[in-house]
Coordinates of C-alpha atoms in Angstrom, one line a residue:
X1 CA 52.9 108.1 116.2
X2 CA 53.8 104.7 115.2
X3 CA 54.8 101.6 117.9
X4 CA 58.2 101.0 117.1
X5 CA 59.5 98.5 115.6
X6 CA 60.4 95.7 117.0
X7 CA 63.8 93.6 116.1
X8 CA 63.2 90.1 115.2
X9 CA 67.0 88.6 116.7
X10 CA 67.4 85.8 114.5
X11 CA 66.5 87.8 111.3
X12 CA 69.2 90.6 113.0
X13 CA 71.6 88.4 114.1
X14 CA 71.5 86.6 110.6
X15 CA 71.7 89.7 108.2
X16 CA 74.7 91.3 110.6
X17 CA 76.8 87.7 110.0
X18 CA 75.9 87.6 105.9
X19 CA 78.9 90.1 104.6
X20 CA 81.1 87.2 106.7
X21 CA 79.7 84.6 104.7
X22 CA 82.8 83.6 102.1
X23 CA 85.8 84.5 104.1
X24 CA 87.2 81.1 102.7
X25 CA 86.7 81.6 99.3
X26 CA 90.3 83.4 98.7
X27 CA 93.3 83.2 100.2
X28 CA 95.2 85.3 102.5
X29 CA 96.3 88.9 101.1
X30 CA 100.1 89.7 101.4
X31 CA 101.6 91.0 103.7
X32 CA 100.0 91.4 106.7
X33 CA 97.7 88.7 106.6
X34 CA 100.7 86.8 105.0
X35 CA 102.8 87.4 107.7
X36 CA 100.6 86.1 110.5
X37 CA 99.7 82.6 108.6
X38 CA 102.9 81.9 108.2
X39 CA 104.1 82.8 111.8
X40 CA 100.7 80.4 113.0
X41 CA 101.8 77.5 111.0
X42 CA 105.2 77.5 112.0
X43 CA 104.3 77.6 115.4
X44 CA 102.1 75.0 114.9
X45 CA 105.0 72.8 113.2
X46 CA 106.9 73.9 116.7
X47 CA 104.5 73.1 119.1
X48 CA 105.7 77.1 120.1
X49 CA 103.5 79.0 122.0
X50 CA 105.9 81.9 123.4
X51 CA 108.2 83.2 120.4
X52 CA 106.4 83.7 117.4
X53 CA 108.7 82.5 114.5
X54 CA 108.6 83.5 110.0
X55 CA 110.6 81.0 108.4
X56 CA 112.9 79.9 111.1
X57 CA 113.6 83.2 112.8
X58 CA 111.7 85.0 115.9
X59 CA 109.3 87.6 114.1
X60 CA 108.3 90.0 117.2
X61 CA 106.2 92.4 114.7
X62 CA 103.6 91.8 117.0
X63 CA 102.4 90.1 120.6
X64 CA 101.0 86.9 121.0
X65 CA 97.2 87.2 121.1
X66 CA 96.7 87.1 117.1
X67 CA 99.0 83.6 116.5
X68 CA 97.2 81.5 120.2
X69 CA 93.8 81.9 119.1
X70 CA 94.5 81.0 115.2
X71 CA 96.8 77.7 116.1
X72 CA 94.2 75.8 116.8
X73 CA 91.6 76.9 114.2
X74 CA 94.5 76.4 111.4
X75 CA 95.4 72.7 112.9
X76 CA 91.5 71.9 112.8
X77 CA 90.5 73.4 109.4
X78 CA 93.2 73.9 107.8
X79 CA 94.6 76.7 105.3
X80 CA 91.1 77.3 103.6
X81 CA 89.0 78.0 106.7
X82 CA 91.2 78.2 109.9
X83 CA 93.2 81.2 109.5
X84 CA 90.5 84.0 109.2
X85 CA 87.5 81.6 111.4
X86 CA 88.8 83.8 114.5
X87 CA 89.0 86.9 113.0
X88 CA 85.2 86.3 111.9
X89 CA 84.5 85.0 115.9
X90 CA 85.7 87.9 117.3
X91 CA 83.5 90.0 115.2
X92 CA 80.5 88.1 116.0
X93 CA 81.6 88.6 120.2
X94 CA 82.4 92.7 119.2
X95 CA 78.5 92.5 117.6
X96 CA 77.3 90.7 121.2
X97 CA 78.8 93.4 123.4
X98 CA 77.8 96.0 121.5
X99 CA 73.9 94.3 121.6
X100 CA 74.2 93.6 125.4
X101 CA 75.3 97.5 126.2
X102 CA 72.7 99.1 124.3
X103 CA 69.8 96.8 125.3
X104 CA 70.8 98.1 128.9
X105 CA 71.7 101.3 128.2
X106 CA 69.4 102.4 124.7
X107 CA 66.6 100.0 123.4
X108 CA 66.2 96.6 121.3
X109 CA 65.8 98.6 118.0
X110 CA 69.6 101.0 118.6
X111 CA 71.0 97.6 119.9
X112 CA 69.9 95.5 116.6
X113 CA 70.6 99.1 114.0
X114 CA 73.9 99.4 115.6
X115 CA 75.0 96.1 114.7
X116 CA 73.4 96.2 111.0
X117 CA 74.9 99.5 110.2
X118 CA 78.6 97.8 111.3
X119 CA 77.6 95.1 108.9
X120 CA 76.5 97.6 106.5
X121 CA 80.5 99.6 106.8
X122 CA 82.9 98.3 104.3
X123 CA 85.9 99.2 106.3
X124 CA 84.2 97.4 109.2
X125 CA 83.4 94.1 107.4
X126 CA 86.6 94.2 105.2
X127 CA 88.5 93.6 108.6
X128 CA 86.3 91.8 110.2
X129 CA 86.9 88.7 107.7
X130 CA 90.7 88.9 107.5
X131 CA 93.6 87.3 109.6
X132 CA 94.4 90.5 111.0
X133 CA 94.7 91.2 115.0
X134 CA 92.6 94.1 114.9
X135 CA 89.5 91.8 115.2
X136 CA 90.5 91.2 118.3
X137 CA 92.1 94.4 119.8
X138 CA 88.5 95.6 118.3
X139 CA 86.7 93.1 120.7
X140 CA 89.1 94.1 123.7
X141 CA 88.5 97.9 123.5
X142 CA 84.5 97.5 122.9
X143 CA 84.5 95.2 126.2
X144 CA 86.6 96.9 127.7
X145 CA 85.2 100.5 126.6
X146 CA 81.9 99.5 127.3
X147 CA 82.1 98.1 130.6
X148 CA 84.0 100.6 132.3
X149 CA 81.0 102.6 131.3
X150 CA 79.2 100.6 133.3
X151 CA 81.3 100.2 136.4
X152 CA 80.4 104.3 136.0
X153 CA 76.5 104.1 136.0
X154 CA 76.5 100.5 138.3
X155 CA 78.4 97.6 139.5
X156 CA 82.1 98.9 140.2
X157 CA 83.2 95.7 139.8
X158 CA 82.6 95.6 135.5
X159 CA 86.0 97.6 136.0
X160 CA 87.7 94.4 136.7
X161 CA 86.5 93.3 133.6
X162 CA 87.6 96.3 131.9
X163 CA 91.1 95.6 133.2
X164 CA 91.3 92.3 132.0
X165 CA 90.1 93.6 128.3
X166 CA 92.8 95.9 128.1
X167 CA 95.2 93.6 128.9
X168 CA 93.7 91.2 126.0
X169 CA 94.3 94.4 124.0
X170 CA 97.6 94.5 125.0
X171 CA 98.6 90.7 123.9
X172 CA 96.4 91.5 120.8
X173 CA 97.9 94.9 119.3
X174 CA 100.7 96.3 122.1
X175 CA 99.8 98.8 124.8
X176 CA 97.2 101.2 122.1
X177 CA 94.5 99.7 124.0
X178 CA 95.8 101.6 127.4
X179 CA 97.3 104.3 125.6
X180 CA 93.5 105.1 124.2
X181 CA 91.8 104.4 127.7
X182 CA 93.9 106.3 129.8
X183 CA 93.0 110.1 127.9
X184 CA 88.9 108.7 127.6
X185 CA 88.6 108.0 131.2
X186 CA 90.4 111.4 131.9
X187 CA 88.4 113.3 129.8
X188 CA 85.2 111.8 131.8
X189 CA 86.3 112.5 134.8
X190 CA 86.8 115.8 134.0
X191 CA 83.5 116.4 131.7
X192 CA 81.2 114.4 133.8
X193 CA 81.6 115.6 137.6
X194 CA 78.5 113.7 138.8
X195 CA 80.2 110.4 138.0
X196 CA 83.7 111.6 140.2
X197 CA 82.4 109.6 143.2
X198 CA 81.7 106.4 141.0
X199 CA 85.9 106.5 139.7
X200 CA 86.6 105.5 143.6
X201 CA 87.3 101.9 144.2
X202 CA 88.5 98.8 142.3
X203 CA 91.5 100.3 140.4
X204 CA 94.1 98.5 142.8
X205 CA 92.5 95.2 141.8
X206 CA 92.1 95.9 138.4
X207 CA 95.6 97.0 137.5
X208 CA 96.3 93.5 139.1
X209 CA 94.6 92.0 136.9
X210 CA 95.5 93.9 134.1
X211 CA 99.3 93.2 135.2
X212 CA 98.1 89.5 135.1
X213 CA 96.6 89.3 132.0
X214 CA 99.7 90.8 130.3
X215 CA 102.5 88.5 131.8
X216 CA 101.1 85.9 130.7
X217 CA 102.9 86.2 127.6
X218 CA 105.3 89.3 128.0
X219 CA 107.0 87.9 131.1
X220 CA 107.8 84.2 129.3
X221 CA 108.9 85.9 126.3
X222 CA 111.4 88.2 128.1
X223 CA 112.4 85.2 129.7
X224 CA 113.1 83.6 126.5
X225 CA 114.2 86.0 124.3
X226 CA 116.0 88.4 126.7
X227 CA 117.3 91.6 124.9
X228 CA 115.9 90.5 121.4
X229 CA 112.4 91.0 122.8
X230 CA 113.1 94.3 124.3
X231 CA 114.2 95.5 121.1
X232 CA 112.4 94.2 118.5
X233 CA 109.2 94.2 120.0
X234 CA 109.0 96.7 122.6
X235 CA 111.0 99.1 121.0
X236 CA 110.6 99.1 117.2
X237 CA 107.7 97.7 117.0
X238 CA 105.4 99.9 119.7
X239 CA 107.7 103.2 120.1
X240 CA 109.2 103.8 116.8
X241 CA 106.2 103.2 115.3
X242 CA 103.9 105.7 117.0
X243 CA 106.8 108.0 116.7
X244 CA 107.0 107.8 113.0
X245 CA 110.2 104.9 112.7
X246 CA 108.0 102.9 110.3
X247 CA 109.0 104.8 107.5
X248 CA 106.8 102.2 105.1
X249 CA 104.2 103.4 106.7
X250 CA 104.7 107.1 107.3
X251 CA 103.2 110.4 105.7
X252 CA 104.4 113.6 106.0
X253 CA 103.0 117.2 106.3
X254 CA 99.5 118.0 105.3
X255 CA 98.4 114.7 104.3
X256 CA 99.6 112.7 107.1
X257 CA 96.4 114.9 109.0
X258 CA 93.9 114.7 107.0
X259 CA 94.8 110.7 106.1
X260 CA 91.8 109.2 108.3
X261 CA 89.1 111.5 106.9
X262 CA 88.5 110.2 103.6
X263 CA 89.4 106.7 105.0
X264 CA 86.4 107.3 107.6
X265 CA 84.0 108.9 105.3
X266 CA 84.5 105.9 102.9
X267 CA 84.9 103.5 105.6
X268 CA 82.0 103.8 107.3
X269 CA 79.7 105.4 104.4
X270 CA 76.7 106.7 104.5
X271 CA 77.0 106.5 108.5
X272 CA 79.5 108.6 108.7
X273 CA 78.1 111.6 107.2
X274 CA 74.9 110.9 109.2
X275 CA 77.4 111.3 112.1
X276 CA 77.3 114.9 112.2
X277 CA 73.1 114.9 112.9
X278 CA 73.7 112.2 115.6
X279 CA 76.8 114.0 117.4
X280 CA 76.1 115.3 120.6
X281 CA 75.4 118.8 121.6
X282 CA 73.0 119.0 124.0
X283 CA 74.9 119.9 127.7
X284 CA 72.1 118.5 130.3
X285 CA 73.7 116.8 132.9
X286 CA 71.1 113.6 132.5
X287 CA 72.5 109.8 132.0
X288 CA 71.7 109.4 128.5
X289 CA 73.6 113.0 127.0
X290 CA 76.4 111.6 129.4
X291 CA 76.4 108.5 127.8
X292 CA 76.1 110.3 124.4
X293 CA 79.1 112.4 125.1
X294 CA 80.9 109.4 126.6
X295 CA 80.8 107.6 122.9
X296 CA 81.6 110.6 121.5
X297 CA 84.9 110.9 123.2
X298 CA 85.7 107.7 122.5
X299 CA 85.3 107.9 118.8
X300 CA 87.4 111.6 118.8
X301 CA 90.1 109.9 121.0
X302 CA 90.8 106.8 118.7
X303 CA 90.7 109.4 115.2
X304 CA 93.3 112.1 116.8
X305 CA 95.4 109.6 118.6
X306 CA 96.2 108.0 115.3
X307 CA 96.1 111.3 113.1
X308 CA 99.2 112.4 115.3
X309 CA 100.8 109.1 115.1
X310 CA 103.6 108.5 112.8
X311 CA 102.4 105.3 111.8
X312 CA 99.7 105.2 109.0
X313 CA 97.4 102.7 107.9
X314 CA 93.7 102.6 106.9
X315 CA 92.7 99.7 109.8
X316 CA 94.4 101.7 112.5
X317 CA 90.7 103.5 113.5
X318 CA 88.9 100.8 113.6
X319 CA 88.1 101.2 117.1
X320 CA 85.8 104.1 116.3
X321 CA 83.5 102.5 114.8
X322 CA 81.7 101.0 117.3
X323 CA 81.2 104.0 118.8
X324 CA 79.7 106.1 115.7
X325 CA 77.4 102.8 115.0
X326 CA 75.7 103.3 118.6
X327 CA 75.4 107.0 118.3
X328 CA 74.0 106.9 114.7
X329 CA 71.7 103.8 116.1
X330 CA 70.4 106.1 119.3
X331 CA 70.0 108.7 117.0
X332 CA 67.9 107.4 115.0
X333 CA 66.2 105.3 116.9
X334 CA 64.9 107.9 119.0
X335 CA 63.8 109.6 116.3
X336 CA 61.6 106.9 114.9
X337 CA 63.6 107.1 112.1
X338 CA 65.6 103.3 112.3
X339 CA 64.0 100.7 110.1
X340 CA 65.7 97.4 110.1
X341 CA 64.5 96.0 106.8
X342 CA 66.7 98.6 104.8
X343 CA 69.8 97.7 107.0
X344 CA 69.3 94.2 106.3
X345 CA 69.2 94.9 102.6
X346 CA 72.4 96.3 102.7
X347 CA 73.9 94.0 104.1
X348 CA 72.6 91.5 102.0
X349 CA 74.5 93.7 99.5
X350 CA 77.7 94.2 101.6
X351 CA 78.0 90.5 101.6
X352 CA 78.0 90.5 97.6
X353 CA 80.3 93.7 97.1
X354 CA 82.7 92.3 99.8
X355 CA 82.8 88.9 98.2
X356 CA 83.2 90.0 94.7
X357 CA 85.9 92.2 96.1
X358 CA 88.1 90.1 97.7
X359 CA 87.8 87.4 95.0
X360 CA 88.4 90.1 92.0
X361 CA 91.6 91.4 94.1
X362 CA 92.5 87.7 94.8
X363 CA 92.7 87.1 90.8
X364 CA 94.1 90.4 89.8
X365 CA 96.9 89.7 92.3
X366 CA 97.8 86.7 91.0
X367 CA 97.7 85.3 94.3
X368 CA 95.5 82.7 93.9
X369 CA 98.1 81.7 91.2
X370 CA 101.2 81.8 93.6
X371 CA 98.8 80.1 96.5
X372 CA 98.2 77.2 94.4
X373 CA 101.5 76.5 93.1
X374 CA 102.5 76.7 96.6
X375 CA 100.2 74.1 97.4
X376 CA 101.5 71.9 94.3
X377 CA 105.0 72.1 95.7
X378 CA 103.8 71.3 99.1
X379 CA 102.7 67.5 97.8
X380 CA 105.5 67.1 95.8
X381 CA 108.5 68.2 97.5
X382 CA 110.0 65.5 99.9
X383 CA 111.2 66.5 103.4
X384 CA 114.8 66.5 102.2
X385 CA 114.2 68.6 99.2
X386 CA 114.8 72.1 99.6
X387 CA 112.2 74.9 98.5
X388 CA 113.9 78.4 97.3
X389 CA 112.1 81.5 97.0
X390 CA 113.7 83.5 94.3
X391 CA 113.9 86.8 94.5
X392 CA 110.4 87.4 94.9
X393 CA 109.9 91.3 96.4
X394 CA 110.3 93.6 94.3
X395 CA 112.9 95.2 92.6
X396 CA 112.5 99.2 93.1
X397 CA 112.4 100.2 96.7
X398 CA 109.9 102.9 96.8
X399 CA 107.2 102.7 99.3
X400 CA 103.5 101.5 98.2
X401 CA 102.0 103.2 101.1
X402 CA 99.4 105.3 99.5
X403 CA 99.7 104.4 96.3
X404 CA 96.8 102.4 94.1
X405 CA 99.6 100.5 92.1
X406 CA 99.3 96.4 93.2
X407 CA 103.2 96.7 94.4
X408 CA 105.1 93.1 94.0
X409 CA 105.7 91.3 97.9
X410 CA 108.1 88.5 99.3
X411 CA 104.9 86.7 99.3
X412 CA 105.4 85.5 103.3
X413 CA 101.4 83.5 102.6
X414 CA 103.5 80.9 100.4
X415 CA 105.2 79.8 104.0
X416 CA 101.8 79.2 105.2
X417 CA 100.4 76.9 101.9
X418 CA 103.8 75.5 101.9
X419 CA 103.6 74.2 105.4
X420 CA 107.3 74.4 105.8
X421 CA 110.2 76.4 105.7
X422 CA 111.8 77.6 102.7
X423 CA 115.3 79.4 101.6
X424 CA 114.1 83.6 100.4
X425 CA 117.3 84.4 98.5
X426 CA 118.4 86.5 95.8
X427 CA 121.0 83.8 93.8
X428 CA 120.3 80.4 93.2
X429 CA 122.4 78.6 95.8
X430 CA 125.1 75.8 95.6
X431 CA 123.7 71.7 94.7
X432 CA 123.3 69.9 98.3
X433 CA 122.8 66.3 97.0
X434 CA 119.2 66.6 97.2
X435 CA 116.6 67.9 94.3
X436 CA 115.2 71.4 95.3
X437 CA 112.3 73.4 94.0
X438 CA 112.6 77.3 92.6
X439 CA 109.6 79.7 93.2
X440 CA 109.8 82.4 91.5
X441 CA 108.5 85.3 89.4
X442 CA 108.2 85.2 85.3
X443 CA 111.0 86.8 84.3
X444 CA 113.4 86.5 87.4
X445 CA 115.4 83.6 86.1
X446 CA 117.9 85.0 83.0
X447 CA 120.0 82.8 80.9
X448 CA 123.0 83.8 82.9
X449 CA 121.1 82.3 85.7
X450 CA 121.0 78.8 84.7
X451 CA 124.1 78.8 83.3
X452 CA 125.0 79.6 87.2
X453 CA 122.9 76.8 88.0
X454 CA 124.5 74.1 85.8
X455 CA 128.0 75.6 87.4
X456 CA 126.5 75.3 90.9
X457 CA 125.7 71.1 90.2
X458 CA 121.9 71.9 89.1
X459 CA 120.3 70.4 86.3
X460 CA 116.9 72.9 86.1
X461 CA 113.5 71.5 84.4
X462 CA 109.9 73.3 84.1
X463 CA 107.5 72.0 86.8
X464 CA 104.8 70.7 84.7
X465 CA 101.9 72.0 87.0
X466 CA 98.2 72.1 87.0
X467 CA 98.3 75.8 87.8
X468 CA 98.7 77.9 84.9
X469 CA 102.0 79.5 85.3
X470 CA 101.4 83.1 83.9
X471 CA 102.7 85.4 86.7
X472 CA 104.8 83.0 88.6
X473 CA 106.8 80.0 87.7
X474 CA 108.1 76.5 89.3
X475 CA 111.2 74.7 88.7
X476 CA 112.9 71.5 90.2
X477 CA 116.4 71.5 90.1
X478 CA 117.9 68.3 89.9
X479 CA 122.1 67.4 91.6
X480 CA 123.8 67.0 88.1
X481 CA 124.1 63.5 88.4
X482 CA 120.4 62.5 89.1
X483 CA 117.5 62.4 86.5
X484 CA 114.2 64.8 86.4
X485 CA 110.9 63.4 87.6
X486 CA 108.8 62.9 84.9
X487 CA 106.3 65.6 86.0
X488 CA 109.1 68.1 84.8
X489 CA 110.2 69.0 81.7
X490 CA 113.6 69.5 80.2
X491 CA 115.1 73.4 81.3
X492 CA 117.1 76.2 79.4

């Protein structure tokens, strides 16, 4: 037989962080990633750190953990490279847990294949560059997972750890991390008697600290926000939306079941069909079948708790993932059938598909377009002068979720290039004095609307911009009595 092979850490470590390389090359993707880059950079413009605010109201869509550790990144680097640098961070962290576990628990070659085949998982790397917050409730179930294993099979007191990752969870993506741990650590005590004695000791301690670790934002917003938080965030947005209330983001019958399937098979292709050789079958009561049937659990946990859940969207089982990778990577690697240099091809390739990806969906968006006109109005318009939205979401109401169609947004990213708050209205409103600005859609603005305008005290001109203006258009309105700038051209 063959030695095996073995990993060379900075070739590993550098192939596994290539499909990351270019997550500034486009920008944010409405709405989600939208959403939290404009909530960030009104903070920032704040100085909040406790109620997250969208254009001048509290946004409670989700807790705090997302919008403290991009602040900083977005005030250092700005809107190119800040917003999605922790997002790409936390990946890199998820990738040294998972190498630290399995060189205890498996070998060097599982530890350095598990990471290459998340880098080789499109759903995996997809999320892993984007301002999204499950990056980071990714990172805070794989520590936390991972080292309650350990307080299992050694030192009790990893399960303080553990408590303090699912509270990070918890400020990350709402109590999911707890509801997920609560059935896997059942189902281990019940499947793996000769670890009962090994549950005894340092729960007390670490539901302090889990206790802690939440309040540290929960209890100040409550304090804050009073019965707005309770409802808008601990309500709608955790217990309606498990129990189907997010009707954007609901399926019915047959298809809400089998929703995660192809999204898993794709997601994590070809691993996930090689999933079925690695699962475990084998009963022995021996350390390594428990800790087989341990990351098995774990991945079956995270797929059904979100097939029953109202709520549907593709990132939702992310968590799994981790999981299958260490299982496939075991599998294989104690098979002799793991070779590195393959993996690291691929991900040389992820890194190309994922980058051509974005940037093609970027363009065919149009929201490089809209993000760059954004940008223009941000270094023209004075403090004073007002920036309108105009009626940018769409006009049919049906709901995209499932749909390949590119449905129109409000566009919440152009309150992050903007820097600054803007009016999101439906008519154009009343002259103030002061010269305003008009983002809007091709087509929005009819005759009868600038002859509304002119009524209202506007005199409306063209932006001339530097941005071709093919899907979106820019226009300064001017108070009646004053004259248009001369990088504007005469309107309707």
């Amino acid at each position: 037989m063959p030695p095996r092979e073995t990993p060379k850490w900075p070739w590993v470590w550098s192939f596994a962080m290539l499909p990351f390389v270019g997550w500034w090359m486009t920008g944010l993707f409405d709405l989600d990633e939208g959403f939290y880059g404009a909530v960030v950079a009104e903070m920032n413009r704040r100085g909040e750190w406790i109620t997250p605010y969208f254009n001048g109201h509290p946004w409670f869509e989700k807790p705090i953990l997302t919008y403290w550790v991009t602040k900083p990144f977005l005030w250092l680097f700005g809107d190119t490279i800040g917003p999605r640098l922790p997002s790409i961070l936390a990946t890199a962290a998820t990738f040294g847990v998972v190498v630290w576990f399995a060189r205890r628990r498996m070998s060097d070659l599982a530890a350095a294949g598990a990471i290459l085949i998340l880098a080789t998982s499109l759903l995996f790397v997809a999320l892993g560059r984007m301002l999204m917050t499950d990056p980071l409730l990714d990172l805070a179930i794989v520590a936390g997972f991972l080292t309650f294993w350990e307080s299992l099979v050694g030192d009790k007191k990893w399960r303080w750890v553990t408590a303090a990752c699912l509270g990070a969870g918890v400020l990350a993506k709402g109590p999911v991390a707890i509801l997920l741990f609560i059935p896997l650590a059942a189902w281990t005590f019940a499947r793996e008697p000769e670890l009962g004695a090994h549950f005894k000791g340092g729960w007390l301690v670490g539901t302090l600290i889990l206790a802690a670790v939440i309040a540290t934002w929960y209890v100040p917003a409550y304090l804050v926000n009073g019965q707005l938080f309770v409802q808008k965030f601990l309500i709608e947005q955790n217990l309606q939306r498990f129990t189907g209330g997010d009707a954007a983001h609901t399926l019915g019958g047959f298809a809400s079941l089998i929703f995660f399937i192809p999204v898993f098979l794709l997601g994590m292709a070809p691993w996930s069909v090689i999933l079925f050789k690695a699962w475990p079958r084998n009963k022995e009561r021996t350390p390594e079948e428990a800790r087989r049937r341990y990351l098995a659990a774990w991945a079956a946990i995270v797929f059904l708790f979100f097939t029953i859940s109202g709520a549907k969207l593709v990132h939702y089982i992310l968590p799994c993932f981790v999981p299958v990778a260490l299982l496939v990577a075991d599998y294989l690697a104690t098979r002799e059938e793991l070779k590195l240099k393959p993996l690291m091809i691929g991900s040389a390739v992820m890194c190309v598909v994922v980058n051509v990806g974005f940037y093609a969906w970027y363009t065919v968006s149009h929201q490089n377009e809209a993000h760059a006109l954004a940008r223009e109005i941000r270094e023209l318009a004075k403090p004073e002068e007002q920036v309108i939205l105009y009626q940018l979401p769409r006009r049919q109401k049906s709901l995209g979720t499932g749909k390949p169609k590119i449905q129109e947004t409000s566009l919440p990213s152009i309150l992050m290039y903007l820097d600054r708050p803007a009016l999101d209205t439906e008519t154009i409103p009343p002259a103030n004095g002061h010269p305003a600005y008009i983002f809007t859609r091709v087509g929005r603005l009819k005759p009868e609307d600038w002859d509304a305008a002119k009524g209202l005290g506007w005199n409306p001109s063209r932006l001339q911009s530097k941005t071709p203006q093919d899907q979106y258009e820019v226009w300064r309105l001017d108070p009646t009595e004053a004259m248009p700038r001369s990088n504007a051209v005469e309107g309707r």
